[in-house]
XYZ file of C-alpha atoms in Angstrom:
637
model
C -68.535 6.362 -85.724
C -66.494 4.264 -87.849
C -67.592 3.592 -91.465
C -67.849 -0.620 -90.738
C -66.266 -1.370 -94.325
C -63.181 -3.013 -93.914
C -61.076 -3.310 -97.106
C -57.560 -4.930 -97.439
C -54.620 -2.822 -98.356
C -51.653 -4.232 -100.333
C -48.029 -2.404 -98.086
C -44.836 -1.473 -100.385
C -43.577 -4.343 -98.186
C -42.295 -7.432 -99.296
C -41.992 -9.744 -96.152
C -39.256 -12.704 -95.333
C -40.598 -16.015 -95.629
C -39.194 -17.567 -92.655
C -39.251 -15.212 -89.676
C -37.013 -17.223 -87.452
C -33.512 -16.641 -89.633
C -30.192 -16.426 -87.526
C -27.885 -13.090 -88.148
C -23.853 -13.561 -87.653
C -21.669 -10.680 -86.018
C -18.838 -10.205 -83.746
C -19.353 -8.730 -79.914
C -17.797 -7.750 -77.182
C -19.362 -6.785 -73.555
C -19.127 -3.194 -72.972
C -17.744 -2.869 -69.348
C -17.862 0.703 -68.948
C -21.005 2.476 -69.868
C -19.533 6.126 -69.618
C -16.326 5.140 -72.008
C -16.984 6.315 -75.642
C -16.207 3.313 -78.346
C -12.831 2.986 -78.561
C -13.681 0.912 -82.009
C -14.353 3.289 -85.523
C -17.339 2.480 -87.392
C -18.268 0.111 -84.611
C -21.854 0.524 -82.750
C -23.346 -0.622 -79.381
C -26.920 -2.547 -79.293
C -28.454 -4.250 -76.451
C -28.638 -7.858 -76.260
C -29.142 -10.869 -73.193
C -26.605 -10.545 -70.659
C -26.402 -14.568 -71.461
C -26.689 -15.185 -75.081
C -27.968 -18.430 -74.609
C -30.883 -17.349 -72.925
C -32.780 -14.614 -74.736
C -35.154 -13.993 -71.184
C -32.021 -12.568 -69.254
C -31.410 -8.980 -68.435
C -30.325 -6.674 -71.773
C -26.054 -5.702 -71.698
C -24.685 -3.344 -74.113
C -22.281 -5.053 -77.124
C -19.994 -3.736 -79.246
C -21.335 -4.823 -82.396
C -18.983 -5.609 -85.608
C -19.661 -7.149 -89.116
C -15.572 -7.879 -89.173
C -12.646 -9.624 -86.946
C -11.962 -7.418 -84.550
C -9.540 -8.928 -81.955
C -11.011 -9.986 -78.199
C -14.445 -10.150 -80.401
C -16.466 -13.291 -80.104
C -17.995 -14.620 -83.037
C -21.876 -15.091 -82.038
C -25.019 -16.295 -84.455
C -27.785 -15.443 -82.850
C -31.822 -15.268 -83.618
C -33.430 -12.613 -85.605
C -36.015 -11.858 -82.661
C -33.245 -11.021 -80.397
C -32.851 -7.118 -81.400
C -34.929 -5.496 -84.076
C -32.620 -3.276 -85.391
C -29.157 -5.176 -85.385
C -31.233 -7.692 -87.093
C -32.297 -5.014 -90.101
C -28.562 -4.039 -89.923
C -27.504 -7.094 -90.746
C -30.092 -7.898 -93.590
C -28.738 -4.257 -95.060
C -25.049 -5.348 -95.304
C -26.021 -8.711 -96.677
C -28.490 -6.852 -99.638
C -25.003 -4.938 -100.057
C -22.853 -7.728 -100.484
C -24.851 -9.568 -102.852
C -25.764 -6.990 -105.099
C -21.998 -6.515 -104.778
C -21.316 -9.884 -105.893
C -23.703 -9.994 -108.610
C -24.274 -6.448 -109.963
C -22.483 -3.657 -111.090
C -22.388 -0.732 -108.218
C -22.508 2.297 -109.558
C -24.136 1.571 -112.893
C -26.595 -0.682 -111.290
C -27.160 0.042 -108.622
C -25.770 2.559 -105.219
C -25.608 2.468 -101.681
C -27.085 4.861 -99.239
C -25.723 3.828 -96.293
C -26.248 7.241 -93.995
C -29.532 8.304 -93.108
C -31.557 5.683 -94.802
C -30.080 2.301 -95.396
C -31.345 1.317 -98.725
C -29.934 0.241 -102.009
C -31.311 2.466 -104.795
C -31.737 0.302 -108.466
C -31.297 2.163 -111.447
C -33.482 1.058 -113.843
C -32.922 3.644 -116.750
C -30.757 6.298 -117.293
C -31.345 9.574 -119.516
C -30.215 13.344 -119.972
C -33.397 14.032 -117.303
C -32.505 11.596 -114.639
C -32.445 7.895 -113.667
C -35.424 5.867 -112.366
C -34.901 4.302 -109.456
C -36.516 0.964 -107.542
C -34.735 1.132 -103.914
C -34.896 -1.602 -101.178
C -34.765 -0.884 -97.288
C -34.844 -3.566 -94.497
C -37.918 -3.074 -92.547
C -39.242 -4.309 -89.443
C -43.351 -4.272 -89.856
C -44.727 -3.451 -86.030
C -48.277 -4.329 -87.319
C -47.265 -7.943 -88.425
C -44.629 -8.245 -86.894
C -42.807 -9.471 -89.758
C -38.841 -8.473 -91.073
C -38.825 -8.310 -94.918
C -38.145 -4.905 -97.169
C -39.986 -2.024 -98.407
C -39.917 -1.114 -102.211
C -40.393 1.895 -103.798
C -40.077 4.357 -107.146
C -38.482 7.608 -107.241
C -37.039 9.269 -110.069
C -34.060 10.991 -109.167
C -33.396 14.376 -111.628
C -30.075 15.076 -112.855
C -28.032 17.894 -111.636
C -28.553 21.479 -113.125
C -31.751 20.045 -114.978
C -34.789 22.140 -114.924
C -38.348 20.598 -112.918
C -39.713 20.921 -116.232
C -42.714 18.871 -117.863
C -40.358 16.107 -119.444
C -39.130 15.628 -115.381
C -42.835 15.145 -113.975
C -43.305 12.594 -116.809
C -40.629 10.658 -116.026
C -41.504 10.908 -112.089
C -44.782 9.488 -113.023
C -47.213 12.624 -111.639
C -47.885 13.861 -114.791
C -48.986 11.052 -117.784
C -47.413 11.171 -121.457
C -50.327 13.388 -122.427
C -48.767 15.648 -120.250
C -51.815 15.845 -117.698
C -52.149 14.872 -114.430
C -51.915 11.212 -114.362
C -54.397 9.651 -113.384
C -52.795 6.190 -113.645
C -50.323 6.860 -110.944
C -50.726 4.334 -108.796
C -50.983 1.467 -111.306
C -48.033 2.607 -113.183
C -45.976 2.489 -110.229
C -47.108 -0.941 -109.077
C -46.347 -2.118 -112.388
C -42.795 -0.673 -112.505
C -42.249 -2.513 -109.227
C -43.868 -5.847 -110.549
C -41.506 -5.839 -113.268
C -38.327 -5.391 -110.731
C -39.366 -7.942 -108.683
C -40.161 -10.466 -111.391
C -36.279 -9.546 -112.450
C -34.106 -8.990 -109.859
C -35.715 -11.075 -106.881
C -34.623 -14.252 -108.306
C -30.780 -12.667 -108.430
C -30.630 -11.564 -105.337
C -32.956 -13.369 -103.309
C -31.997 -15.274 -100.711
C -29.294 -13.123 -99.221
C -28.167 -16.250 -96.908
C -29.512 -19.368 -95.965
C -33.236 -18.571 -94.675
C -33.112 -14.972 -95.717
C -35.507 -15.635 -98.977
C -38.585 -13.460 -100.061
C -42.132 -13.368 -100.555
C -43.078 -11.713 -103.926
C -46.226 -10.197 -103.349
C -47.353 -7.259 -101.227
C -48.438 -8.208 -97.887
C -51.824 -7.022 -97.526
C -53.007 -4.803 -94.824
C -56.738 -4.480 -93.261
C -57.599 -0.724 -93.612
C -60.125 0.854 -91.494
C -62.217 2.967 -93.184
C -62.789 6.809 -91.543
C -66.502 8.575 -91.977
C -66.679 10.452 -95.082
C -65.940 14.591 -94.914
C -69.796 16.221 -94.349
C -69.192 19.963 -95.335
C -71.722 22.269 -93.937
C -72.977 25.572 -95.847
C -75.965 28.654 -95.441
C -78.426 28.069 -93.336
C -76.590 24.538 -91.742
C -77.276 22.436 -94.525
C -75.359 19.076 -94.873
C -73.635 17.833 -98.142
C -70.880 15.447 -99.522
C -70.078 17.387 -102.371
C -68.197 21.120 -101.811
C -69.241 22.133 -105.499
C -72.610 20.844 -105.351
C -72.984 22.418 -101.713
C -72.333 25.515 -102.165
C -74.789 25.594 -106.014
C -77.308 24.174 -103.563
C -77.193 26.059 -100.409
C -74.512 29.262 -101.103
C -71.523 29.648 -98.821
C -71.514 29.316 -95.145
C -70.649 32.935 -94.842
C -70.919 35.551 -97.768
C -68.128 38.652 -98.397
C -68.938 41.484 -98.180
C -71.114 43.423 -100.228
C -69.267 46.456 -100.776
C -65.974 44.526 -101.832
C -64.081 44.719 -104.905
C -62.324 43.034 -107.687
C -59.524 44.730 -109.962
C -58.349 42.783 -112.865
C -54.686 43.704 -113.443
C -53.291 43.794 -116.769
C -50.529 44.584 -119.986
C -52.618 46.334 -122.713
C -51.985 43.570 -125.003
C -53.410 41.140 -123.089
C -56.751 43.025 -121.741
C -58.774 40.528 -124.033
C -57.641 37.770 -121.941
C -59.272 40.056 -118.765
C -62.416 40.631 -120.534
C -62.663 36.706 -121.133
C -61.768 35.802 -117.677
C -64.138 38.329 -116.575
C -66.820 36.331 -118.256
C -65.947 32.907 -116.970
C -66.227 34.215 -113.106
C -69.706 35.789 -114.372
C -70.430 32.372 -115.764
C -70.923 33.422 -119.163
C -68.067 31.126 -120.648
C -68.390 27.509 -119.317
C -70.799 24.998 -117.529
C -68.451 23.782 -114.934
C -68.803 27.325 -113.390
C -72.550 29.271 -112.993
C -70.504 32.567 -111.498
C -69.686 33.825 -108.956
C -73.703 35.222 -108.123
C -74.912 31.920 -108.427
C -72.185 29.911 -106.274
C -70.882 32.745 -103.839
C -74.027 35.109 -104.096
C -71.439 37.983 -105.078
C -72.144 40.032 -108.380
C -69.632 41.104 -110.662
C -71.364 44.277 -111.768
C -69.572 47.839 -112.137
C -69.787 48.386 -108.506
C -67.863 45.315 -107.741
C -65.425 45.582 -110.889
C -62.385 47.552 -111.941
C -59.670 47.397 -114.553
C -56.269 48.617 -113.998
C -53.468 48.297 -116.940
C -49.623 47.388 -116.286
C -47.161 48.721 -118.503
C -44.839 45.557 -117.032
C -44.071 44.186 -114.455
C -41.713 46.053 -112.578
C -41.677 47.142 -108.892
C -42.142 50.631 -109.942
C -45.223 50.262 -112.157
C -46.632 47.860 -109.292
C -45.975 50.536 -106.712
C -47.603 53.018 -108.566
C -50.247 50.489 -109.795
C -50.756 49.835 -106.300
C -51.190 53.417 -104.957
C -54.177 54.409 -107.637
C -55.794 51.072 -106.340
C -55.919 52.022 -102.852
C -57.485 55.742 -103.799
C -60.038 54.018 -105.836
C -60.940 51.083 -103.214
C -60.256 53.224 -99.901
C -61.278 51.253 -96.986
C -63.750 48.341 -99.006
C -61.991 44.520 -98.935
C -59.821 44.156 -102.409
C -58.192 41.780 -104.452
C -56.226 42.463 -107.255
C -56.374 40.011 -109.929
C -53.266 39.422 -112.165
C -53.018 38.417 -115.226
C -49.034 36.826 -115.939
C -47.576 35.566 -119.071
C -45.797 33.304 -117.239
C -46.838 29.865 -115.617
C -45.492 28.905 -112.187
C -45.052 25.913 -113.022
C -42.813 26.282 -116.042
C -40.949 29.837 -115.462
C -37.479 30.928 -115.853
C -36.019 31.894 -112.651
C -36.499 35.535 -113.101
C -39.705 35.277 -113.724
C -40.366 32.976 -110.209
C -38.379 35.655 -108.632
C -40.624 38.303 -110.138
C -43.945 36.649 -109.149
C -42.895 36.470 -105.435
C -41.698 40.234 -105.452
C -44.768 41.421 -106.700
C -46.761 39.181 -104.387
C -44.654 40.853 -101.640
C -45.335 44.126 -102.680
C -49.054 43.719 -102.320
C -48.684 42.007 -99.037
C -46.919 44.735 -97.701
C -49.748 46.972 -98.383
C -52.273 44.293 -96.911
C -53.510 43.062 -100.279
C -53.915 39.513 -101.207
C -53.586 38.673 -104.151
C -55.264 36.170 -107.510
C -52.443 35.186 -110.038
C -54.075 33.389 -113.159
C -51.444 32.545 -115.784
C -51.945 33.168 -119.481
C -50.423 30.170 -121.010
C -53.058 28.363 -118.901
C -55.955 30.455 -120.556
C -54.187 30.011 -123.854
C -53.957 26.239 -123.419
C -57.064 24.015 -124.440
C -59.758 23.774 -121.405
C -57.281 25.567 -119.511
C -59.713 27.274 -118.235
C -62.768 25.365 -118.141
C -61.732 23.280 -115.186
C -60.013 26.107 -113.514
C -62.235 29.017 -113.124
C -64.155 27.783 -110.002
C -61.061 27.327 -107.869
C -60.238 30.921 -109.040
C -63.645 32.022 -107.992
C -63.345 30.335 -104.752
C -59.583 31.801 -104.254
C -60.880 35.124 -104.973
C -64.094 34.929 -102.501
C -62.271 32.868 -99.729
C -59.440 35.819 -100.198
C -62.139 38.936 -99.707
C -63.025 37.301 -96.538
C -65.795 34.957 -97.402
C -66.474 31.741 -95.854
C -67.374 28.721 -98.423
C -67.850 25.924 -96.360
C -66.481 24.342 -92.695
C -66.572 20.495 -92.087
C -68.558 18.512 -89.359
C -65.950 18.002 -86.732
C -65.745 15.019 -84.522
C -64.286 16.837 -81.657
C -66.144 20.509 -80.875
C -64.468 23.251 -79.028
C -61.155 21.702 -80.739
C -57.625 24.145 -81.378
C -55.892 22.609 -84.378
C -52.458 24.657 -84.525
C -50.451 23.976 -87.269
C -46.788 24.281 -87.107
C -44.513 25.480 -90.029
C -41.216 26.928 -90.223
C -38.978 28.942 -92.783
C -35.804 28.316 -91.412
C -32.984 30.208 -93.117
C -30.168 27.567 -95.014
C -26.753 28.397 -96.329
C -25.020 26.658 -98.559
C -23.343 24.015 -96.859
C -27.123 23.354 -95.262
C -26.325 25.009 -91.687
C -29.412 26.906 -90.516
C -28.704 31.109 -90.035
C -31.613 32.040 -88.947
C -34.638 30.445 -87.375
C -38.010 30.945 -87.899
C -41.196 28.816 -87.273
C -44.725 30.177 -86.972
C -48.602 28.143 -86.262
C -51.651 28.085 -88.644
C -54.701 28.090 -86.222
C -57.792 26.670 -87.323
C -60.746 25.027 -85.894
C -61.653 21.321 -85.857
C -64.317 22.460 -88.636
C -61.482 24.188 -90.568
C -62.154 27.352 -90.049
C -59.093 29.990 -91.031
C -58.249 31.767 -87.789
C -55.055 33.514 -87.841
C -51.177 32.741 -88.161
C -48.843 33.290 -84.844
C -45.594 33.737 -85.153
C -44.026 30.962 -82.204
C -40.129 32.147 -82.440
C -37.276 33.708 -84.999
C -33.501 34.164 -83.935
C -30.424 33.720 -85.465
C -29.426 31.700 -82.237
C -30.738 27.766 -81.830
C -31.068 28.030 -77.669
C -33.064 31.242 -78.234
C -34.959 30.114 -81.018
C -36.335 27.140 -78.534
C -36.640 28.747 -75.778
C -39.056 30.792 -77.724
C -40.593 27.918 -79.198
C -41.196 26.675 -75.799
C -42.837 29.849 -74.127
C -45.006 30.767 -77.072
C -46.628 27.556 -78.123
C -47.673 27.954 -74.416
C -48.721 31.720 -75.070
C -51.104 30.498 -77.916
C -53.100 27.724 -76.003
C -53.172 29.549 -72.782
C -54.104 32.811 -74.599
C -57.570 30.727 -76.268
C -57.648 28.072 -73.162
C -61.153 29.934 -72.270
C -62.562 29.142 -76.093
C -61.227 25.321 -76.747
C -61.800 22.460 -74.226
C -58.941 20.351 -76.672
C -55.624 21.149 -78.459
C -53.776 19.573 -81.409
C -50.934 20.028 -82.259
C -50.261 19.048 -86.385
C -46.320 19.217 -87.104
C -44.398 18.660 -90.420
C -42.127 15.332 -90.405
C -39.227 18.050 -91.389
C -39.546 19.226 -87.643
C -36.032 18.574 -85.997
C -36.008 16.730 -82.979
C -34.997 19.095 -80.301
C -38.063 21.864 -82.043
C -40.619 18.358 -81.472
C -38.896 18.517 -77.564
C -39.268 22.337 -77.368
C -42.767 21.996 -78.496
C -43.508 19.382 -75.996
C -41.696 21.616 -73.131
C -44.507 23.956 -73.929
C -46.989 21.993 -73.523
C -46.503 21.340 -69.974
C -48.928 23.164 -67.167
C -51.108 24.592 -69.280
C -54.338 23.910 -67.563
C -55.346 20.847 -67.372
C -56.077 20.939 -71.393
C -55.972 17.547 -73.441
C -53.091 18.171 -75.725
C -52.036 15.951 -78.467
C -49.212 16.258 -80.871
C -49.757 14.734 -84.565
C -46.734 14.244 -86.435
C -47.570 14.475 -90.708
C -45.243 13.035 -93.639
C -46.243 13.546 -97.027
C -42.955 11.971 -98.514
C -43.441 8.685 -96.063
C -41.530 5.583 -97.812
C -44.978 3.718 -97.401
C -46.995 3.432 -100.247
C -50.445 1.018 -100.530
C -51.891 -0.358 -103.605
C -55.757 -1.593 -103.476
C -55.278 -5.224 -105.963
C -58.394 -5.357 -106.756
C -59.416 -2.157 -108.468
C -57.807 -1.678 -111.409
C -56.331 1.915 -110.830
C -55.139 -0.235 -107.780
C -55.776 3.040 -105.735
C -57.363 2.606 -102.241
C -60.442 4.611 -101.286
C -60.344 8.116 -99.592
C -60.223 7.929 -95.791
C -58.798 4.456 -96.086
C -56.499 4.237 -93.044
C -53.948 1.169 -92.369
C -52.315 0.706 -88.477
C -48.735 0.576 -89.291
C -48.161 -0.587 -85.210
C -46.463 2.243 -82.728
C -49.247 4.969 -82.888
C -48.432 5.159 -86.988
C -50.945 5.099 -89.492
C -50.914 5.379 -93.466
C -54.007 7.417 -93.802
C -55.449 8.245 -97.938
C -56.750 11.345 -97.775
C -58.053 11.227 -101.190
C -59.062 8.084 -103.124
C -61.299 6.254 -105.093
C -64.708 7.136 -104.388
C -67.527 4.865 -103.374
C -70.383 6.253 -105.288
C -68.187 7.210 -108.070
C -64.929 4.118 -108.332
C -63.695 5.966 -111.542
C -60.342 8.151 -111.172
C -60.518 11.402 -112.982
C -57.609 13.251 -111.398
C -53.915 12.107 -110.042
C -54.405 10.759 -106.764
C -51.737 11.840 -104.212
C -49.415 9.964 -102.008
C -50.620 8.092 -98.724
C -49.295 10.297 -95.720
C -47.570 8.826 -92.922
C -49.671 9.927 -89.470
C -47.597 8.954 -85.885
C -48.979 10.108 -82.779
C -45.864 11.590 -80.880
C -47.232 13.325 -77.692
C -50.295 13.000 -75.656
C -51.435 15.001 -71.751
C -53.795 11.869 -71.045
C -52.328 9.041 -69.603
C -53.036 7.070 -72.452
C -54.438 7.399 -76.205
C -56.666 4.407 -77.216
C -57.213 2.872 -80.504
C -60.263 4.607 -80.775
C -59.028 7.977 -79.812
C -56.599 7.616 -82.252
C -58.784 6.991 -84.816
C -61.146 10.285 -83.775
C -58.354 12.761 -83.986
C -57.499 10.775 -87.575
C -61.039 11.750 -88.277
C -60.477 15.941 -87.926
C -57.544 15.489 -89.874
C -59.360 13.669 -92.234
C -62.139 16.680 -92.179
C -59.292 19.278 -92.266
C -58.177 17.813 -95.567
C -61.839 18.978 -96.955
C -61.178 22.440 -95.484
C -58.854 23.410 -98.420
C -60.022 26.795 -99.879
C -57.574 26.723 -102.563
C -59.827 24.818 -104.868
C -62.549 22.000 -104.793
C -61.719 18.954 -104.202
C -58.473 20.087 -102.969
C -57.734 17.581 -100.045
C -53.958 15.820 -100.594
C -53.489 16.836 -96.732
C -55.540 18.637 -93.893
C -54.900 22.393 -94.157
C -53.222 22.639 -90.953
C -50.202 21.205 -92.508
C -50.826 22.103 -95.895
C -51.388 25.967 -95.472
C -48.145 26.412 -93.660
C -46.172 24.261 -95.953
C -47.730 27.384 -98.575
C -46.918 30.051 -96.233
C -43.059 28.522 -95.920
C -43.015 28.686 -98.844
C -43.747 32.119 -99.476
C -41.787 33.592 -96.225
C -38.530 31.857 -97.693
C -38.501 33.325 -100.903
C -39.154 36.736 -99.691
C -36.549 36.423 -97.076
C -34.163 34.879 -100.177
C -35.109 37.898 -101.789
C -33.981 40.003 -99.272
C -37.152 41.702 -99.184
C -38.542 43.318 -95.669
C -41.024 41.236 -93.225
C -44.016 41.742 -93.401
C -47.268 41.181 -90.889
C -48.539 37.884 -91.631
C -50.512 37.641 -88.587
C -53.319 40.318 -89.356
C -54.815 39.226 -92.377
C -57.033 37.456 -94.359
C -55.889 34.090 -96.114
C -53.579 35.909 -98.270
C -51.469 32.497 -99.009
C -54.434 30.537 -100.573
């Protein structure tokens, strides 16, 4: 059930004052439906065959914001057609920041996909910082007003560097993660509002502005249960698996070989220690937490002269005679960090990764500059010993699902891109896991260098994959990326037609949403984990991390709200509450993440092939072979 805590959540969305505002345009009947508009720039919208009564029967109209000759100039209410009426409150936020501001310097217009007016706030050699403004219709209040956000945009030919993820807010001026994200962004807001609201604000007569957040109710989901040896029940995936030990243990003859340049094997020797749990008191080892010993039998050492393909190869090759058939995992220690590299050294990591892979290795990467840096690895060694475990085939933990005998297949693709952004090759694959979030397997669904192939295949192989485990699962979801294109969500849904009788629903997941949510009265002003918000039309801003309500103290950045919409469902209809049940697994599958405790920004059926996508388009950008990723073990963790 339900957690019955009901909190209020403050929307990015600053509402109109009076709803009932007129909007002004020019129309004309369209008389024939079939003819294309004869008018540039000029769109249709439905409105009352008789203006004058809003109950008649909806006519197309040309629409125009200018005198266009055999036009009628019409005011009409704002309740009469949603979108003309956002339309219109876009072209009159142009015009008066036209009239008062300075385009270009203060501000630009994106006028194509998303109408909103981005603010630059402050401009340097990294980038500007940017408050934009989008007309917004609010299904859940039904109220018109605009959503408000912060994004920093990074100058061309300017490196993702520390100095950029400062500026963009995710990492603070101590360079860590910040952990006053969300407060620093409501404040940079607060500060635009209390500025430019009173310039700009009204647009016309009736158009003025609220300025304070409209606050949501937010339903709070049950929290994750994680379940480990024996069945035993705990909040906590650290203190779980000390307590209990891992749901299911490697096995016992496997092996770990550190890989590593001469000069650096006192590095190895000290990492060694950590996973023993020699080193540090955030980790007791890898015997007390995974029940796996890192004696001799367990343990090997292999030195790299560099880096190179050919010393990997042959690195490689005297691996597999030592570990023959046992499970392996070569671990690799790199002078380089990932997330500050030069681009030879990126392109280096993901060739030697690929070389492994090939071979049906997995692979550990742990960067030097982060064991050189202070507590770099104190607070990092047990998501290394739970990468290295989870990646010999071990099972730390599953989740307590709300929906047994459930498929959760998660869709990713690594689509091919020129230039110009035209797509020369298509490829999209599914992460399978259970509604506990256990790792299955990856399918590939379709790859062509032709779009009507490419679906077709789409089509016939998402229906492969639920007929071919229809005996095993009574339910299937689907979990797709917002980045899916329309005609692959169509392709999908062709699939899932006549496949048994099966209750199929389709989850659509954006991690880059425009919403944002701020909780006023906490301080951080972050909302707590699991808090979800009804946005109206089967959309939901769900947290899947937050505050914490035995612990209300933020120690870590907390990520973005993601944007949940329910696109396609086999039942007749999807209630409230069934919503809200398949919100819980995704919820759950969030707590599934192997790639480190407390690791749960998204569930890992969209967050594992986001990682694999990853990984599949820089080896293909490499022009390096492909390789099986269906037959493995969770190589991409």
């Amino acid at each position: 059930m339900m957690a019955e805590l009901n909190d209020k959540v403050a929307l990015n969305f600053l509402e109109i004052i009076n709803q009932q505002f007129q909007v002004s345009c020019y129309l004309k009947k369209v008389v024939d439906l079939d003819q294309p508009s004869p008018y540039p720039n000029v769109k249709r919208y439905n409105l009352p065959g008789n203006l004058n009564n809003p109950d008649t029967k909806f006519a197309p109209y040309f629409i125009s914001d200018t005198v266009i000759e055999g036009f009628e100039s019409v005011t009409i209410s704002s309740s009469v057609n949603n979108i003309l009426t956002l339309h219109k409150l876009f072209e009159s936020l142009v015009r008066k920041c036209r009239q008062v501001l300075r385009e270009g310097t203060d501000f630009t217009v994106n006028d194509s996909f998303k109408k909103r007016v981005d603010f630059i706030i402050s401009v340097s050699d990294l980038g500007n910082e940017v408050i934009w403004l989008e007309p917004y219709y609010l299904n859940a209040s039904q109220k018109f007003g605009f959503l408000i956000g912060f994004h920093f945009n990074k100058a061309e030919g300017q490196p993702f560097n520390k100095a950029v993820q400062q500026k963009s807010l995710s990492l603070g001026p101590d360079g860590r993660e910040n952990i006053n994200f969300y407060a620093d962004i409501y404040k940079k807001l607060q500060l635009f509002i209390g500025y430019y609201k009173p310039r700009l604000f009204p647009l016309e007569e009736g158009t003025d502005l609220r300025t304070t957040f409209g606050e949501l109710t937010s339903k709070h989901l049950e929290a994750k249960k994680y379940i480990f040896n024996n069945n035993r029940v705990e909040t906590s995936q650290f203190q779980g698996i000390k307590k209990h030990g891992p749901l299911i243990r490697m096995a016992d003859n496997s092996l770990i070989c550190f890989m590593y340049r001469p000069e650096d094997k006192p590095f190895s020797y000290e990492l060694f220690h950590a996973l023993k749990g020699d080193k540090f008191g955030t980790f007791p080892g890898m015997e007390a937490m995974f029940s796996f010993s890192l004696g001799r039998e367990h343990v090997t050492g292999l030195p790299l002269a560099d880096y190179s393909p050919e010393t990997i190869a042959a690195a490689i090759t005297q691996l597999k005679e030592i570990a023959g058939d046992r499970p392996t995992l070569p671990l690799l220690l790199i002078p380089w960090s990932r997330m500050e590299c030069t681009p030879e050294e990126n392109d280096a990591y993901y060739r030697i990764k690929h070389q492994f892979l090939s071979k049906g290795l997995p692979t550990q990467f742990v960067s030097l500059q982060r064991m050189r840096a202070r507590d770099g690895l104190k607070w990092s060694i047990s998501n290394i010993g739970l990468g290295a475990f989870s990646k010999l085939g071990g099972l730390p933990w599953k989740l307590q699902p709300r929906h047994e005998k459930c498929l959760i297949i998660g869709i990713g693709q690594a689509h091919r891109k020129q230039d110009d952004g035209t797509i020369s090759r298509y490829f999209a694959y599914s992460v399978l896991t259970d509604s506990s979030g256990l790792y299955d397997s990856i399918k590939i669904l379709s790859k062509s260098e032709q779009q009507d192939t490419y679906l077709n295949g789409l089509t016939e192989n998402i229906k492969g994959v639920i007929n071919s485990m229809a005996a095993k699962y009574d339910k299937f979801v689907i979990h797709t990326p917002f980045k899916l294109r329309s005609e692959e969500v169509e392709a999908l849904k062709a699939g899932l037609v006549n496949v048994g009788g099966k209750e199929i629903v389709v989850i659509k997941f954006n991690e880059h949403s425009k919403y944002f949510g701020f909780a006023l009265e906490n301080n951080s002003k972050v909302p707590f984990e699991s808090s979800c918000v009804p946005l109206g039309r089967r959309q939901y801003l769900v947290w899947f991390e937050g505050l914490q309500y035995h612990n209300p103290t933020v120690r870590h950045r907390i990520a973005r709200p993601m944007n949940v919409e329910f696109i396609h469902f086999s039942a007749e209809e999807l209630s409230s509450s069934d919503e809200i049940s398949y919100l819980q697994d995704a919820i759950n599958l969030s707590g599934a993440n192997w790639r480190g405790f407390n690791a749960k920004t998204s569930p890992v059926s969209v967050y594992y092939a986001k990682i694999i996508a990853d990984y599949i388009g820089h080896f293909d950008k490499l022009g390096l072979p492909e390789i099986d990723i269906e037959n493995m073990p969770p190589w991409f963790l």
